[in-house]
PDB file of C-alpha atoms in Angstrom:
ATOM      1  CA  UNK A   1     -48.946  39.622  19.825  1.00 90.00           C
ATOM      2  CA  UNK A   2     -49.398  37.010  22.459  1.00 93.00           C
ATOM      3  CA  UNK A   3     -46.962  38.052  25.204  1.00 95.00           C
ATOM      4  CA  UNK A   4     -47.646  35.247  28.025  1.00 94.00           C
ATOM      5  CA  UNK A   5     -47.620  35.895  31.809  1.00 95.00           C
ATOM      6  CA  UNK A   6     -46.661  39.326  32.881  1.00 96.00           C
ATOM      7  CA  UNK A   7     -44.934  40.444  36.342  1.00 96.00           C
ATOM      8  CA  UNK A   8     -43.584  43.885  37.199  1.00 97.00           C
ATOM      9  CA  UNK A   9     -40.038  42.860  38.506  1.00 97.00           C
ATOM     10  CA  UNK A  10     -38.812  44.939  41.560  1.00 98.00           C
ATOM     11  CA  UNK A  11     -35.353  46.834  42.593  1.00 97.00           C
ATOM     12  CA  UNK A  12     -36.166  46.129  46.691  1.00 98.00           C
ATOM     13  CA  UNK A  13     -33.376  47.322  48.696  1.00 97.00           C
ATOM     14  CA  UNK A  14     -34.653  44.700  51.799  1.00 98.00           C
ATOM     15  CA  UNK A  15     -36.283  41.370  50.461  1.00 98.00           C
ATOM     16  CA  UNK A  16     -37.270  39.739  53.863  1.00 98.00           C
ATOM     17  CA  UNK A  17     -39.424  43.661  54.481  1.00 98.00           C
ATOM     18  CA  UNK A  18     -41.030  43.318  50.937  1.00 98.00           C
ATOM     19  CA  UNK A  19     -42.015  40.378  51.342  1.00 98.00           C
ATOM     20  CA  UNK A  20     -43.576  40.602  54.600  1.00 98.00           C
ATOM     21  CA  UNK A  21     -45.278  43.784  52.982  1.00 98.00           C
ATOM     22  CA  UNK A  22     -46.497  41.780  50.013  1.00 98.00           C
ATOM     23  CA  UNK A  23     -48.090  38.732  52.335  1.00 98.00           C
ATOM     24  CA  UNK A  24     -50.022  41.291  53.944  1.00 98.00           C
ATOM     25  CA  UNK A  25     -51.665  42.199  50.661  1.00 98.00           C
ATOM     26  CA  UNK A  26     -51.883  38.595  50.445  1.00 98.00           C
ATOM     27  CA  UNK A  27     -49.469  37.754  47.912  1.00 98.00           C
ATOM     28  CA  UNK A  28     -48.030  34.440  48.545  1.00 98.00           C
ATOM     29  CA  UNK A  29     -44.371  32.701  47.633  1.00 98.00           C
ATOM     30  CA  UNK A  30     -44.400  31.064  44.185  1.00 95.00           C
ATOM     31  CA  UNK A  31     -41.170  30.484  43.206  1.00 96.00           C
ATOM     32  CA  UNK A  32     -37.548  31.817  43.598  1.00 97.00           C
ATOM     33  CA  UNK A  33     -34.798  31.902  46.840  1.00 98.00           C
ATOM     34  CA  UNK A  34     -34.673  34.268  49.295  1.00 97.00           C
ATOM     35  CA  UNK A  35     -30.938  33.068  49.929  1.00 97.00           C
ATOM     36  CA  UNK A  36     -30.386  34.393  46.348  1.00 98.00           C
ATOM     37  CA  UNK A  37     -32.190  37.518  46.945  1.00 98.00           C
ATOM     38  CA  UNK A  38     -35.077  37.234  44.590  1.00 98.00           C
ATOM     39  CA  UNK A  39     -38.736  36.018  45.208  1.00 98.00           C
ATOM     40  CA  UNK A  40     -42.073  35.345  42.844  1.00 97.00           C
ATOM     41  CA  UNK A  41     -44.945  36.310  44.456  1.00 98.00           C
ATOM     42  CA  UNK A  42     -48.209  35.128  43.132  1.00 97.00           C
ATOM     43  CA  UNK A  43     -52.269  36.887  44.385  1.00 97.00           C
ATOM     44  CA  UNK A  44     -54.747  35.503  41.762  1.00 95.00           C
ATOM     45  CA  UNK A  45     -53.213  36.157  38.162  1.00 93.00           C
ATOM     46  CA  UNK A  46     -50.765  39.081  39.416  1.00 96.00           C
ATOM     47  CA  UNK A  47     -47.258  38.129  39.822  1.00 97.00           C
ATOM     48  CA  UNK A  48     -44.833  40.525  41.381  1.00 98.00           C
ATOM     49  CA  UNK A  49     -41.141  39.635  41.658  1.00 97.00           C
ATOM     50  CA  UNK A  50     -38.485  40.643  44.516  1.00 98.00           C
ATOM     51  CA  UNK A  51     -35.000  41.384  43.089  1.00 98.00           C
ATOM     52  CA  UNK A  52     -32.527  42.652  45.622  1.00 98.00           C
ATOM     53  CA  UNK A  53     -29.346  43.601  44.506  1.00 97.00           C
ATOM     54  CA  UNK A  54     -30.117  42.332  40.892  1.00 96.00           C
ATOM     55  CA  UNK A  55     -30.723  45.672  39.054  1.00 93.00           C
ATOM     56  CA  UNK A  56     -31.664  49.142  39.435  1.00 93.00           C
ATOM     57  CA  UNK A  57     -35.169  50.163  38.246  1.00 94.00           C
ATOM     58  CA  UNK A  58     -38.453  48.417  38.383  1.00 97.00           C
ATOM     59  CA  UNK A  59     -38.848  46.475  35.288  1.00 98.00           C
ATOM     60  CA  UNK A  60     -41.802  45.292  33.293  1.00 97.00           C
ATOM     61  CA  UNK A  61     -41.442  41.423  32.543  1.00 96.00           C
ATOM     62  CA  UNK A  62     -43.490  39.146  30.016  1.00 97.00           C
ATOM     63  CA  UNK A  63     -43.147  35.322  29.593  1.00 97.00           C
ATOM     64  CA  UNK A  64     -43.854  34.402  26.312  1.00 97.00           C
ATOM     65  CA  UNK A  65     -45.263  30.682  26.472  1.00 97.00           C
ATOM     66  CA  UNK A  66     -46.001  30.616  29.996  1.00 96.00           C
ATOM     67  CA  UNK A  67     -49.574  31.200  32.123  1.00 95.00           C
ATOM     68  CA  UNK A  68     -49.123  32.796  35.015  1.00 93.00           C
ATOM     69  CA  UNK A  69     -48.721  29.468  37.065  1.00 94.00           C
ATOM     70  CA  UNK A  70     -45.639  28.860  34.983  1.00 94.00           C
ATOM     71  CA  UNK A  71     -47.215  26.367  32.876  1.00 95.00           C
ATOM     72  CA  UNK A  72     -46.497  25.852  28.940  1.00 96.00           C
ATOM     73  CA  UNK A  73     -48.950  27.153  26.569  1.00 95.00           C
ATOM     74  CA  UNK A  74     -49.372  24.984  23.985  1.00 94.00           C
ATOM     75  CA  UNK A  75     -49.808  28.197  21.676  1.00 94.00           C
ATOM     76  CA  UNK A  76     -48.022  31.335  22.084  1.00 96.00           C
ATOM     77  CA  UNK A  77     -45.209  33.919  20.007  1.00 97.00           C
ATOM     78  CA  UNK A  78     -42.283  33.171  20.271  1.00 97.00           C
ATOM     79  CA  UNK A  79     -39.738  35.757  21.582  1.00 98.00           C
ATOM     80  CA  UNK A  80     -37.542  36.161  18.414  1.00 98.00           C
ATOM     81  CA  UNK A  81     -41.345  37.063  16.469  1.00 98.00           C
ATOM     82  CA  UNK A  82     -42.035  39.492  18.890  1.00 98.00           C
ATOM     83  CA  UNK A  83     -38.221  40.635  18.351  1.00 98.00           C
ATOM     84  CA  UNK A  84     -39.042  40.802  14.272  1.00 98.00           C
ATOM     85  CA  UNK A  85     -42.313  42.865  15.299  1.00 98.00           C
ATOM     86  CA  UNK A  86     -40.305  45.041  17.563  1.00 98.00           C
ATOM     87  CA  UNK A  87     -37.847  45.871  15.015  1.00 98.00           C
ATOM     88  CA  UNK A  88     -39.921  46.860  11.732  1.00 98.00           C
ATOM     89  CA  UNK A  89     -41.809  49.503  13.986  1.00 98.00           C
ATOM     90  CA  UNK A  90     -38.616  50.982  15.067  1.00 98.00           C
ATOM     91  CA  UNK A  91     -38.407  49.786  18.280  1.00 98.00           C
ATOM     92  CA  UNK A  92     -34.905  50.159  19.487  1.00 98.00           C
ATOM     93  CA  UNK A  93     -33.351  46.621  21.510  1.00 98.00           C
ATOM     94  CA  UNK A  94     -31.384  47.340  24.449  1.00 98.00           C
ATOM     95  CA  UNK A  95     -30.968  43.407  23.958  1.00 98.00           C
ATOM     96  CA  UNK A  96     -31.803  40.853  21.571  1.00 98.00           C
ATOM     97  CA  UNK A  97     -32.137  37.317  21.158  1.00 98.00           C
ATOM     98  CA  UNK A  98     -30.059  35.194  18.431  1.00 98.00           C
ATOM     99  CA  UNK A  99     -32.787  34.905  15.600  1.00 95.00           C
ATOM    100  CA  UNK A 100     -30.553  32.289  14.838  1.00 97.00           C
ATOM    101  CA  UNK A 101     -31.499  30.022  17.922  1.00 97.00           C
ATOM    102  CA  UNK A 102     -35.032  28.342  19.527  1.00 97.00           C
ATOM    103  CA  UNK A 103     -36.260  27.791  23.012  1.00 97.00           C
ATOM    104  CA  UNK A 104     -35.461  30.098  25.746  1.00 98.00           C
ATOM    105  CA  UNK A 105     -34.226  33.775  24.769  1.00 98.00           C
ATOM    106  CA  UNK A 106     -34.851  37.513  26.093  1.00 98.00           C
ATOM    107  CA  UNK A 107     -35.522  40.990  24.782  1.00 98.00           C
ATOM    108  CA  UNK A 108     -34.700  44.263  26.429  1.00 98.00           C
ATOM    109  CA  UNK A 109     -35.867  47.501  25.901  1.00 98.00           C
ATOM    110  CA  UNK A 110     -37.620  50.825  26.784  1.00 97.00           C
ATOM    111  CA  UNK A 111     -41.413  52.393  26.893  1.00 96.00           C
ATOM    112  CA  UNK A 112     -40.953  55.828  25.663  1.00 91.00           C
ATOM    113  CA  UNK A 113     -40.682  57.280  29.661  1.00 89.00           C
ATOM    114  CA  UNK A 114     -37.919  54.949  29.998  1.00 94.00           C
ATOM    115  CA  UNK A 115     -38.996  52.191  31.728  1.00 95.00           C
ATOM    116  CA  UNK A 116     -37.719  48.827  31.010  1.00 97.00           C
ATOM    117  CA  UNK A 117     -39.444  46.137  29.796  1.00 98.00           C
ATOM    118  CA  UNK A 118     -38.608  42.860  29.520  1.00 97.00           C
ATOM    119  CA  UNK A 119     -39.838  40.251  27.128  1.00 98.00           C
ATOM    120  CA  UNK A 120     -38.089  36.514  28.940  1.00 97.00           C
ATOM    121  CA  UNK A 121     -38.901  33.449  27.465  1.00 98.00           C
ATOM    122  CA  UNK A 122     -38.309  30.164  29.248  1.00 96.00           C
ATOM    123  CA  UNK A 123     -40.001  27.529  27.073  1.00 96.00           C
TER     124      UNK A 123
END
């Protein structure tokens, strides 16, 4: 399976100290709005994402049909394939996309120590 960019999303309980903490590892701003409470910080190929307020636990994120620059891949699974795979080896869904539907879609569920991952396609 061709899962696309992935990020570890973080529960922070202070954005503006995270991200200060993160710059001096020498991550820099990619994308999101502080004002919003959520940040994408990019250091090479690693992308780690500052969620305040947004959810709970740390939480494994793919991007099918992204890089990690947030550019299209011309070839890539689509999240309702990986959804199909998911499903016929038992993989339980927390959430599913409509099989029913194209484009952008998501996929929730657990590794077996309960840690979320997310499979969020934007493309």
């Amino acid at each position: 399976m061709k899962l696309g960019a992935m990020s570890i999303s973080l529960a922070v309980k202070d954005i503006q100290k995270s991200k200060t903490f993160y710059e001096t590892l020498g991550f820099t701003v990619f994308a999101g709005q502080i004002e919003k409470n959520y940040l994408i910080l990019k250091n090479g190929n690693a992308l780690v994402g500052l969620f305040q307020g947004m959810f709970e636990n740390n939480i494994l994120t793919f991007n099918p049909g992204w890089d990690e620059s947030a550019n299209k891949l011309d070839d890539f699974d689509d999240v309702r394939d990986i959804q199909k795979h998911l499903k016929a080896n038992h993989i339980k869904l927390e959430r599913e996309a409509d099989a029913s539907t194209s484009g952008p879609a998501s996929v929730v569920f657990f590794d077996p120590d309960g840690n979320t991952i997310l499979i969020d396609q934007h493309v």
